[in-house]
Coordinates of C-alpha atoms in Angstrom, one line a residue:
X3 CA 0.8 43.8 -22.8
X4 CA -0.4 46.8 -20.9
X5 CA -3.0 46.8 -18.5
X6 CA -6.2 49.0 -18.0
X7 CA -6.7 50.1 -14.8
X8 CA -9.2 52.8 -15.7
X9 CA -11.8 49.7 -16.9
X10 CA -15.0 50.0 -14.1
X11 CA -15.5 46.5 -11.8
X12 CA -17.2 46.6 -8.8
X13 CA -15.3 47.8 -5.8
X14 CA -13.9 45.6 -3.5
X15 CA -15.4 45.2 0.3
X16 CA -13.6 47.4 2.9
X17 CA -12.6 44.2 4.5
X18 CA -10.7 43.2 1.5
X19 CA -8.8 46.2 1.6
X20 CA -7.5 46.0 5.3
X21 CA -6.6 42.1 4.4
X22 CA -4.7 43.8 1.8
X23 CA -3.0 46.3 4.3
X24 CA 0.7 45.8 6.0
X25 CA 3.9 46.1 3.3
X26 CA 3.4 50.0 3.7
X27 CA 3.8 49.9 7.6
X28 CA 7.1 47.3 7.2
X29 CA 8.3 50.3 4.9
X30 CA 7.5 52.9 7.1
X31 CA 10.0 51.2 9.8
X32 CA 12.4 52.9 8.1
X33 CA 10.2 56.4 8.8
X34 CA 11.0 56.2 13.0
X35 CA 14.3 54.5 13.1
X36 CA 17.4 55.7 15.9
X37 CA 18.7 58.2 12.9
X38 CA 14.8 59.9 13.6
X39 CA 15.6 59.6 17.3
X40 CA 19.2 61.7 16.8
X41 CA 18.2 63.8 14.2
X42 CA 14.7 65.0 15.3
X43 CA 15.7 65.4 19.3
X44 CA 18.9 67.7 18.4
X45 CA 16.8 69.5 15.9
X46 CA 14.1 70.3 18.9
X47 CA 16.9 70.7 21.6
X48 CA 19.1 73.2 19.7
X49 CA 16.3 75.3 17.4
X50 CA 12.9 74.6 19.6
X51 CA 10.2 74.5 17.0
X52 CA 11.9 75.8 14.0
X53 CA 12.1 72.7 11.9
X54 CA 9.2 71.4 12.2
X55 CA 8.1 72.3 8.5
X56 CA 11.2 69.8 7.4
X57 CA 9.3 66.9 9.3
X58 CA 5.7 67.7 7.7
X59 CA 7.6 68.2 4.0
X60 CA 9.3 64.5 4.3
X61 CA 6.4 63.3 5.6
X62 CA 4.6 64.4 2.3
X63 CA 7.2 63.0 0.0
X64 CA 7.7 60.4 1.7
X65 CA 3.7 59.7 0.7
X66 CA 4.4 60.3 -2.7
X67 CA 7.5 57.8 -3.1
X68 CA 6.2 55.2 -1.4
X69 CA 3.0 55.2 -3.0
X70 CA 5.2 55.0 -6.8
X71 CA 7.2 52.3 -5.1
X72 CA 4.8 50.1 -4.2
X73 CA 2.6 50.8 -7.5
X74 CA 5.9 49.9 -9.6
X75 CA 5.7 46.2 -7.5
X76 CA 2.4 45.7 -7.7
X77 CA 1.8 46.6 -12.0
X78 CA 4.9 44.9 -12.9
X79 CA 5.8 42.2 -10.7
X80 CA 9.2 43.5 -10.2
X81 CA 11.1 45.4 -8.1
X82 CA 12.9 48.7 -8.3
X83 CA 16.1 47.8 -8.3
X84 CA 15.1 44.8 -10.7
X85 CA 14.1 46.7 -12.7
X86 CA 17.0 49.2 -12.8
X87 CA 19.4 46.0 -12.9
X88 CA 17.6 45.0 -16.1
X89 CA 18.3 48.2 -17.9
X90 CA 21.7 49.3 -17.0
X91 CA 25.4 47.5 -18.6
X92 CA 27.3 45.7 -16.5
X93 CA 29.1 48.5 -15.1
X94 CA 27.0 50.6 -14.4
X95 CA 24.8 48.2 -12.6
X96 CA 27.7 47.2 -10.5
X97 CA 28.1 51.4 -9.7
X98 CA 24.7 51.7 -8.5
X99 CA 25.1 49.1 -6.6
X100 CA 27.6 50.1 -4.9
X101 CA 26.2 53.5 -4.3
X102 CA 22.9 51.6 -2.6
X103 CA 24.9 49.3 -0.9
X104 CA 26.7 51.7 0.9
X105 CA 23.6 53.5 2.0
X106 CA 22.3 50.2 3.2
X107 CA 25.4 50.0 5.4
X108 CA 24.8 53.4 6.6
X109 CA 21.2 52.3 7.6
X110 CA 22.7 49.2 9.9
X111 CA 25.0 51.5 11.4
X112 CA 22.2 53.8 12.4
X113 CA 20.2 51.0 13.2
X114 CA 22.3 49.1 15.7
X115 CA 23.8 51.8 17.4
X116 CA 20.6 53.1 18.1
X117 CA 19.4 49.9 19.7
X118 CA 22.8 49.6 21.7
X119 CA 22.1 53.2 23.0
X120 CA 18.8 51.8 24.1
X121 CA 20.6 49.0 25.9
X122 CA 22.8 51.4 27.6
X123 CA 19.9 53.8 29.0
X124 CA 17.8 50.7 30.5
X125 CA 20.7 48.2 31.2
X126 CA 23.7 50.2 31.2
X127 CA 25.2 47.7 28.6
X128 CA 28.4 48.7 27.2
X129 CA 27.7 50.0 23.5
X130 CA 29.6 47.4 21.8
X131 CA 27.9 44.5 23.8
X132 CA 24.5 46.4 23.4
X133 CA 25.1 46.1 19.7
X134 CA 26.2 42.8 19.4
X135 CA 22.8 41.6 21.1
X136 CA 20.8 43.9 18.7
X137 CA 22.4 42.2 16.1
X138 CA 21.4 38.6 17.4
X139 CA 18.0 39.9 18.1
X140 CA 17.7 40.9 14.8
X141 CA 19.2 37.3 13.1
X142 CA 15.8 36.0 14.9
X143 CA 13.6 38.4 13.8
X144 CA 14.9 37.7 10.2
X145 CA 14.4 34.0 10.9
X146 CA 10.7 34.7 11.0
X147 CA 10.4 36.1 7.5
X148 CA 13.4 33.3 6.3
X149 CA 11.1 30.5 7.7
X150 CA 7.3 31.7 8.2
X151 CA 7.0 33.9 5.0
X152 CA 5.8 37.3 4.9
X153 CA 2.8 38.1 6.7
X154 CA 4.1 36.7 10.0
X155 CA 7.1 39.4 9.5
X156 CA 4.9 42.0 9.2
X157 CA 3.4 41.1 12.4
X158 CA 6.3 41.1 13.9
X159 CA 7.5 44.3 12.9
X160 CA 4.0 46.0 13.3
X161 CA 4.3 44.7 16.7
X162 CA 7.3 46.3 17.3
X163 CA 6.0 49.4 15.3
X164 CA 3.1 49.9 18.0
X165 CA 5.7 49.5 20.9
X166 CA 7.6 52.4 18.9
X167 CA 4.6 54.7 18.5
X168 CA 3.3 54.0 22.2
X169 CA 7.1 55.0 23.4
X170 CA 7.3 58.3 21.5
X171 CA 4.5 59.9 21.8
X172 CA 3.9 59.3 25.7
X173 CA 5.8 62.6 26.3
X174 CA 3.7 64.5 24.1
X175 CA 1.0 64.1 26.6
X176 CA 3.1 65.7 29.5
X177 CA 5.4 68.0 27.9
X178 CA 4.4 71.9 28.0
X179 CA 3.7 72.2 24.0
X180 CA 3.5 75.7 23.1
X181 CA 1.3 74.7 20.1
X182 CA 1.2 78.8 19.0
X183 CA 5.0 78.6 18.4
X184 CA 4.6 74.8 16.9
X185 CA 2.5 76.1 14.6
X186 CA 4.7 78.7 13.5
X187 CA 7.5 76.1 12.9
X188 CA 5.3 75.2 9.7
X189 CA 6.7 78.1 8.5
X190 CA 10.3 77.2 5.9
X191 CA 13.2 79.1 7.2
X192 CA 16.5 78.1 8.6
X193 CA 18.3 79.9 10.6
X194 CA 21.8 79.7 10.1
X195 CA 24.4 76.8 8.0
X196 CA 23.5 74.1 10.9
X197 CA 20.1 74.1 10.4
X198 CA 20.3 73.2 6.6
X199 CA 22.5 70.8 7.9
X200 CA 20.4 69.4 10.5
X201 CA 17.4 69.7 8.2
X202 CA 19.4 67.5 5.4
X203 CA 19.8 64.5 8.0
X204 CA 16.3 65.4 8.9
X205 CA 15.4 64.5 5.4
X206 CA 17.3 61.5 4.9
X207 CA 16.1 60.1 8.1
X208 CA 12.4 60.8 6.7
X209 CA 12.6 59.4 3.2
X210 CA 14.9 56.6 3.0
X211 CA 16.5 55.2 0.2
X212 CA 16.7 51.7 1.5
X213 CA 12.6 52.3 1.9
X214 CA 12.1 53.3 -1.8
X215 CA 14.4 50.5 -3.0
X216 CA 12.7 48.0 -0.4
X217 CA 8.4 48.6 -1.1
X218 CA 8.5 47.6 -4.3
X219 CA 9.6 44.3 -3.2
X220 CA 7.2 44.3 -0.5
X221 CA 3.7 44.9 -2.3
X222 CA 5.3 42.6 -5.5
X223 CA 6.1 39.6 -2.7
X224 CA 2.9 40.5 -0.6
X225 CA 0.5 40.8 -3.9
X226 CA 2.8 38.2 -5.7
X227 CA 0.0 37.5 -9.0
X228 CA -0.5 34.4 -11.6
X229 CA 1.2 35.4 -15.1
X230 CA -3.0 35.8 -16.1
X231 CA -3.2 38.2 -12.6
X232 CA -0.8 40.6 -13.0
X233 CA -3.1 41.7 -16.4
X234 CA -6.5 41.9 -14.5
X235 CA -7.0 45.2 -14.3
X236 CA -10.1 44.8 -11.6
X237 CA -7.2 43.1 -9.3
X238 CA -4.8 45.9 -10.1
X239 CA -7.3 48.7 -9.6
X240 CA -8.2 46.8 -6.0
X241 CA -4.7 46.4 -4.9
X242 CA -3.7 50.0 -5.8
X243 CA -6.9 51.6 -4.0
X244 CA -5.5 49.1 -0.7
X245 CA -1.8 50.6 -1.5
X246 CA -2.8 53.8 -1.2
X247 CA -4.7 53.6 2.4
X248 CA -1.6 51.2 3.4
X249 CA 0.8 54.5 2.6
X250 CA -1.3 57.0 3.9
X251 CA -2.0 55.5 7.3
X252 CA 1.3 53.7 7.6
X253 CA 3.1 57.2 7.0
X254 CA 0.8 59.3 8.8
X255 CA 1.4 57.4 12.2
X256 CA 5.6 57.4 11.4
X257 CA 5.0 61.5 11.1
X258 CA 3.2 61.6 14.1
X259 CA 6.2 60.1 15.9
X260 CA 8.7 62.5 14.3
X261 CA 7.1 65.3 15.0
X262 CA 6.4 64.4 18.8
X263 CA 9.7 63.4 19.3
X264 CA 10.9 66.7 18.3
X265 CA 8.0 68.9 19.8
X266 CA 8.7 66.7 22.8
X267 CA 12.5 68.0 23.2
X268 CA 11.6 71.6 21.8
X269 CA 9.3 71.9 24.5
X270 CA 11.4 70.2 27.3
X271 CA 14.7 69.9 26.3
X272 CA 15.3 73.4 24.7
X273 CA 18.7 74.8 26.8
X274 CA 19.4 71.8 28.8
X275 CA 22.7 71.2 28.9
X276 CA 23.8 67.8 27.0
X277 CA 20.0 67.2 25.8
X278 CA 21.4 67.1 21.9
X279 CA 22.7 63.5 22.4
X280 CA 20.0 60.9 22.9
X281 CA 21.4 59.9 26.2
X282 CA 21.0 63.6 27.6
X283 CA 17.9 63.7 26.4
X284 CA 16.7 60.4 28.0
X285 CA 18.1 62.4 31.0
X286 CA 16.1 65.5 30.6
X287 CA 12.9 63.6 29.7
X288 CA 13.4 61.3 32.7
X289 CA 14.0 64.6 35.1
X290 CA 11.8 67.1 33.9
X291 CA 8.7 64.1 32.9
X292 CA 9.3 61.4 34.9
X293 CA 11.2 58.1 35.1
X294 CA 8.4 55.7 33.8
X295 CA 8.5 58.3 30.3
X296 CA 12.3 57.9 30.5
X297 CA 11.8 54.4 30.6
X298 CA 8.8 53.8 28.0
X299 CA 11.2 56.1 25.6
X300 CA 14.3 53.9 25.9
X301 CA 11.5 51.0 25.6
X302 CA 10.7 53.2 22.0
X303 CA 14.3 53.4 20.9
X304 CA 15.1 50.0 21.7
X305 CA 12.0 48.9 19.2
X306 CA 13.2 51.0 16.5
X307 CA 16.5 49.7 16.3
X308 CA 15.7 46.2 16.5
X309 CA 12.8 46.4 13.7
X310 CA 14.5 49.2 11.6
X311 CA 17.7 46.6 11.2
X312 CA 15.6 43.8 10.4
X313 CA 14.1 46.1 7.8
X314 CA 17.0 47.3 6.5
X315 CA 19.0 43.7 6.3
X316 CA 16.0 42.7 4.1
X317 CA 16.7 46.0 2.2
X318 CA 20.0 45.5 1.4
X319 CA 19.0 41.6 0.0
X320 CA 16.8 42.7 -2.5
X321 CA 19.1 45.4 -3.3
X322 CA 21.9 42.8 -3.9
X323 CA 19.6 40.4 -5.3
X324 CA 17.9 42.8 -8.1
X325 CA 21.0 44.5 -9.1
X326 CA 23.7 41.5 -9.1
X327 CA 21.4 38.5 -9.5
X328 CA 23.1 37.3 -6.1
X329 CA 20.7 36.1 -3.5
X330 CA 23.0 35.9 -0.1
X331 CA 20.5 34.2 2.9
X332 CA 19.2 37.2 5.2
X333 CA 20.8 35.8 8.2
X334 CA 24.4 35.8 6.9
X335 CA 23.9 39.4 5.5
X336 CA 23.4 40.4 9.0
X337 CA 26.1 39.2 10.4
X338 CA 28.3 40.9 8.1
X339 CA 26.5 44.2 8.3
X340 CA 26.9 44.2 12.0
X341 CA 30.4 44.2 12.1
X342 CA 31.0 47.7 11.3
X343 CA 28.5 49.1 13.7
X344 CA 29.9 47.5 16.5
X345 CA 33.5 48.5 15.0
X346 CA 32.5 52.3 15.6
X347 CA 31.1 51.7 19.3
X348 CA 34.1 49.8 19.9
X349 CA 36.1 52.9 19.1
X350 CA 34.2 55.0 21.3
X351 CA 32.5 57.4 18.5
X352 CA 29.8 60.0 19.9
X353 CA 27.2 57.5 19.0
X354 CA 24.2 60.5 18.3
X355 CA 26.8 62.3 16.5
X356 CA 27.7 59.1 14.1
X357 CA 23.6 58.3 14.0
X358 CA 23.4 62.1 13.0
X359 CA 26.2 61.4 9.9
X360 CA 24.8 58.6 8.8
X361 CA 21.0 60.4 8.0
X362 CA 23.0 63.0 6.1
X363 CA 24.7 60.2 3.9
X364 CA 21.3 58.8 3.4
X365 CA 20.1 62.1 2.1
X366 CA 22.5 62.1 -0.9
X367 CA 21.8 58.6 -1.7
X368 CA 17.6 59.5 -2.2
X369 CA 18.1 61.2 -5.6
X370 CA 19.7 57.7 -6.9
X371 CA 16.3 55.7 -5.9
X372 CA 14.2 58.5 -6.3
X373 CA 14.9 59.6 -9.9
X374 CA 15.1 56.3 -11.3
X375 CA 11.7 55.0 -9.7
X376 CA 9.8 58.9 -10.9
X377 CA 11.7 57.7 -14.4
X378 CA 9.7 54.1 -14.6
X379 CA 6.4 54.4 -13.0
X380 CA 5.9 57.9 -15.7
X381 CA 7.1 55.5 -18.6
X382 CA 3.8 54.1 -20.3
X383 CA 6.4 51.2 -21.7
X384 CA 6.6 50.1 -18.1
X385 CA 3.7 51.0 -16.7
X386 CA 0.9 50.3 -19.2
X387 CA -2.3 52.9 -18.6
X388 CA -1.2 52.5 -14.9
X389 CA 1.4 55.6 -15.8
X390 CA 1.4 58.6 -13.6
X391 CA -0.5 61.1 -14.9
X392 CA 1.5 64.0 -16.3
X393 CA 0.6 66.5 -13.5
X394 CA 1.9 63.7 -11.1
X395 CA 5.2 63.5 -12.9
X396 CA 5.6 67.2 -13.0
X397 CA 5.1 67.1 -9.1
X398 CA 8.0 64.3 -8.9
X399 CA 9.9 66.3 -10.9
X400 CA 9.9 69.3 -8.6
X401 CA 9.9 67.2 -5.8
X402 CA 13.3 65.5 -7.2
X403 CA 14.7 68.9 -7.7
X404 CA 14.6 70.2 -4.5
X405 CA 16.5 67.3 -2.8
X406 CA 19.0 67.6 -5.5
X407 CA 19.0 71.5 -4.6
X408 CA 19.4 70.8 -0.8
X409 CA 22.0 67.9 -1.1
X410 CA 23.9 70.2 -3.5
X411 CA 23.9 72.9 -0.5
X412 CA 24.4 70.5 2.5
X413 CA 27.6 69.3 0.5
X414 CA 29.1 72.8 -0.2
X415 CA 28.3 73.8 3.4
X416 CA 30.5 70.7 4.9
X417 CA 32.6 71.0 2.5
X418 CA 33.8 74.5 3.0
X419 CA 32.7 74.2 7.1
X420 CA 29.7 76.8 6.8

């Protein structure tokens, strides 16, 4: 039975839609994560301003998928990789899931050893202990959503969302911005094989497969709908015009952050010696702004990493549970997850270097939730007269093809060391 959207009910009040606000900003956790933190500080601290066209491209896609995502959730009552675990054989649904799961263990990596790093710069933990407390932290934060539901979650994490937001943009309002040159970084151009590198990791630290996977989930759990609800096209129509103010906003604040974080170490950190790992940087911003922004960023990064695992645990469930039909409890999930992030700290790995790897290994995994989810929300079998429009599909298409493009080129280039 498809449903009309297009059919004309009144709108709903504007206080309606914010009560209808919040899975988009749980999503966009993912958007200002420690792999942002690494990726975007070494992109200002080696190249000053010149990438700062990759952050405002993301950013844009990152708009566009979400948006899908969540529409897909909301029109069918089913999640992405649901969905995707309904139509593939056996084999191949065990293959894909592999594939996302081992992006969803890249995202815990990044995650924890972000917050550890954090730990380190205010405490001076060691790296492994630093991790292992993240990783409690985050159990408790998961007990909320396990126990309480939903909506206290999201407070939760849009608490910690505002702690990162206040912690990394404070230096943007005492760092010498030369907004002439900024500017000109919205001009594409690399400069060099480390720069499409860096812009790859750039990219998967922006649009995030675990995200894509994961807002479908969230708008079908937040918006869950009677059998007689999910066909009422006034509700649908409501929930969509909500959706897409819960994107926009949610996504525009996580760009903000990006680009001031890297603006911050173009403009501050450009030269310094050691500023290209996170704990140099925290040095440079500390010396050259001040010790309470030193602190209020490792505050920032400390935020991230405990709401981006959280996030990312409950990403890799619903990934699990849509593809295998196995539900393993949240809390046990994380504990397993955690054990290879600590694993690498133990060993003593250049922790900005491994957050660094782990964005690139997140940009090959987008085309596998990106494709699929441009596939389903353009099928009118799935979608009803809530398709994409064909223009819209036409713009996922290109937008599909130009990841592909630069994954394709970020493999050849570390491949053959260019």
């Amino acid at each position: 039975m498809s449903v009309d959207v297009t059919e004309r009910r009144p709108r709903a009040a504007p206080a309606r839609i914010l009560l209808l606000l919040g899975p988009a900003f749980v999503a966009a956790i993912a958007y200002v994560d420690p792999g942002n933190v690494a990726a975007n500080l070494t992109a200002g601290a080696r190249y000053g301003y010149l990438l700062v066209w990759v952050l405002v491209a993301a950013n844009a896609i990152a708009v566009f998928v979400q948006y899908r995502s969540a529409k897909l959730g909301i029109v069918t009552g089913r999640s992405l990789p649901e969905l995707l675990g309904e139509r593939l054989g056996t084999g191949a649904r065990r293959a894909y899931w592999v594939q996302a799961e081992l992006v969803a263990a890249a995202t815990d990596i990044a995650e924890v050893i972000g917050g550890a790093i954090a730990l380190n710069l205010l405490f001076g933990l060691p790296l492994p202990l630093g991790g292992l407390i993240v990783g409690v932290v985050a159990i408790g934060i998961l007990a909320v959503q396990t126990r309480r539901g939903q909506r206290p979650f999201e407070a939760v994490i849009l608490g910690l969302l505002a702690v990162i937001a206040v912690g990394f943009l404070a230096g943007l309002f005492v760092s010498p911005i030369d907004w002439g040159q900024a500017a000109g970084g919205l001009v594409p151009r690399f400069d060099g094989a480390p720069t499409v590198l860096l812009a790859a990791s750039m990219l998967g630290a922006t649009v995030m497969p675990h995200a894509i996977y994961l807002h479908s989930a969230l708008a079908r759990d937040r918006h869950g709908a009677t059998p007689d609800e999910q066909h009422d096209a006034g509700r649908i129509r409501t929930l969509l015009r909500a959706t897409r103010l819960d994107v926009v906003l949610a996504l525009v604040l996580a760009g903000a952050v990006n680009i001031a974080m890297l603006l911050v170490a173009a403009a501050s950190l450009r030269g310094v010696a050691g500023t290209d790992t996170i704990a140099g940087a925290h040095a440079a911003i500390s010396s050259a702004l001040g010790p309470a922004v030193g602190i209020v960023f490792a505050v920032g990064l400390l935020a991230s990493g405990l709401a981006s695992t959280s996030v990312g645990s409950y990403a890799g469930a619903t990934i699990m549970g849509g593809l295998l039909k196995l539900r393993v409890p949240l809390l046990a999930r994380r504990v397993v997850t955690l054990i290879p992030a600590v694993v690498i700290l133990a060993l003593g790995v250049d922790p900005t270097w491994a957050l660094v790897l782990s964005q690139v290994f997140l940009s090959l995994g987008i085309p596998f939730a990106m494709i699929p989810l441009l596939r389903l929300t353009g099928s009118r079998a799935v979608m009803g007269d809530a398709v994409d429009p064909v223009w819209t599909r036409i713009l996922g298409a290109v937008v599909a093809g130009l990841v592909v493009v630069l994954n394709l080129v970020l493999v050849v280039l570390t491949v053959t060391g260019g």
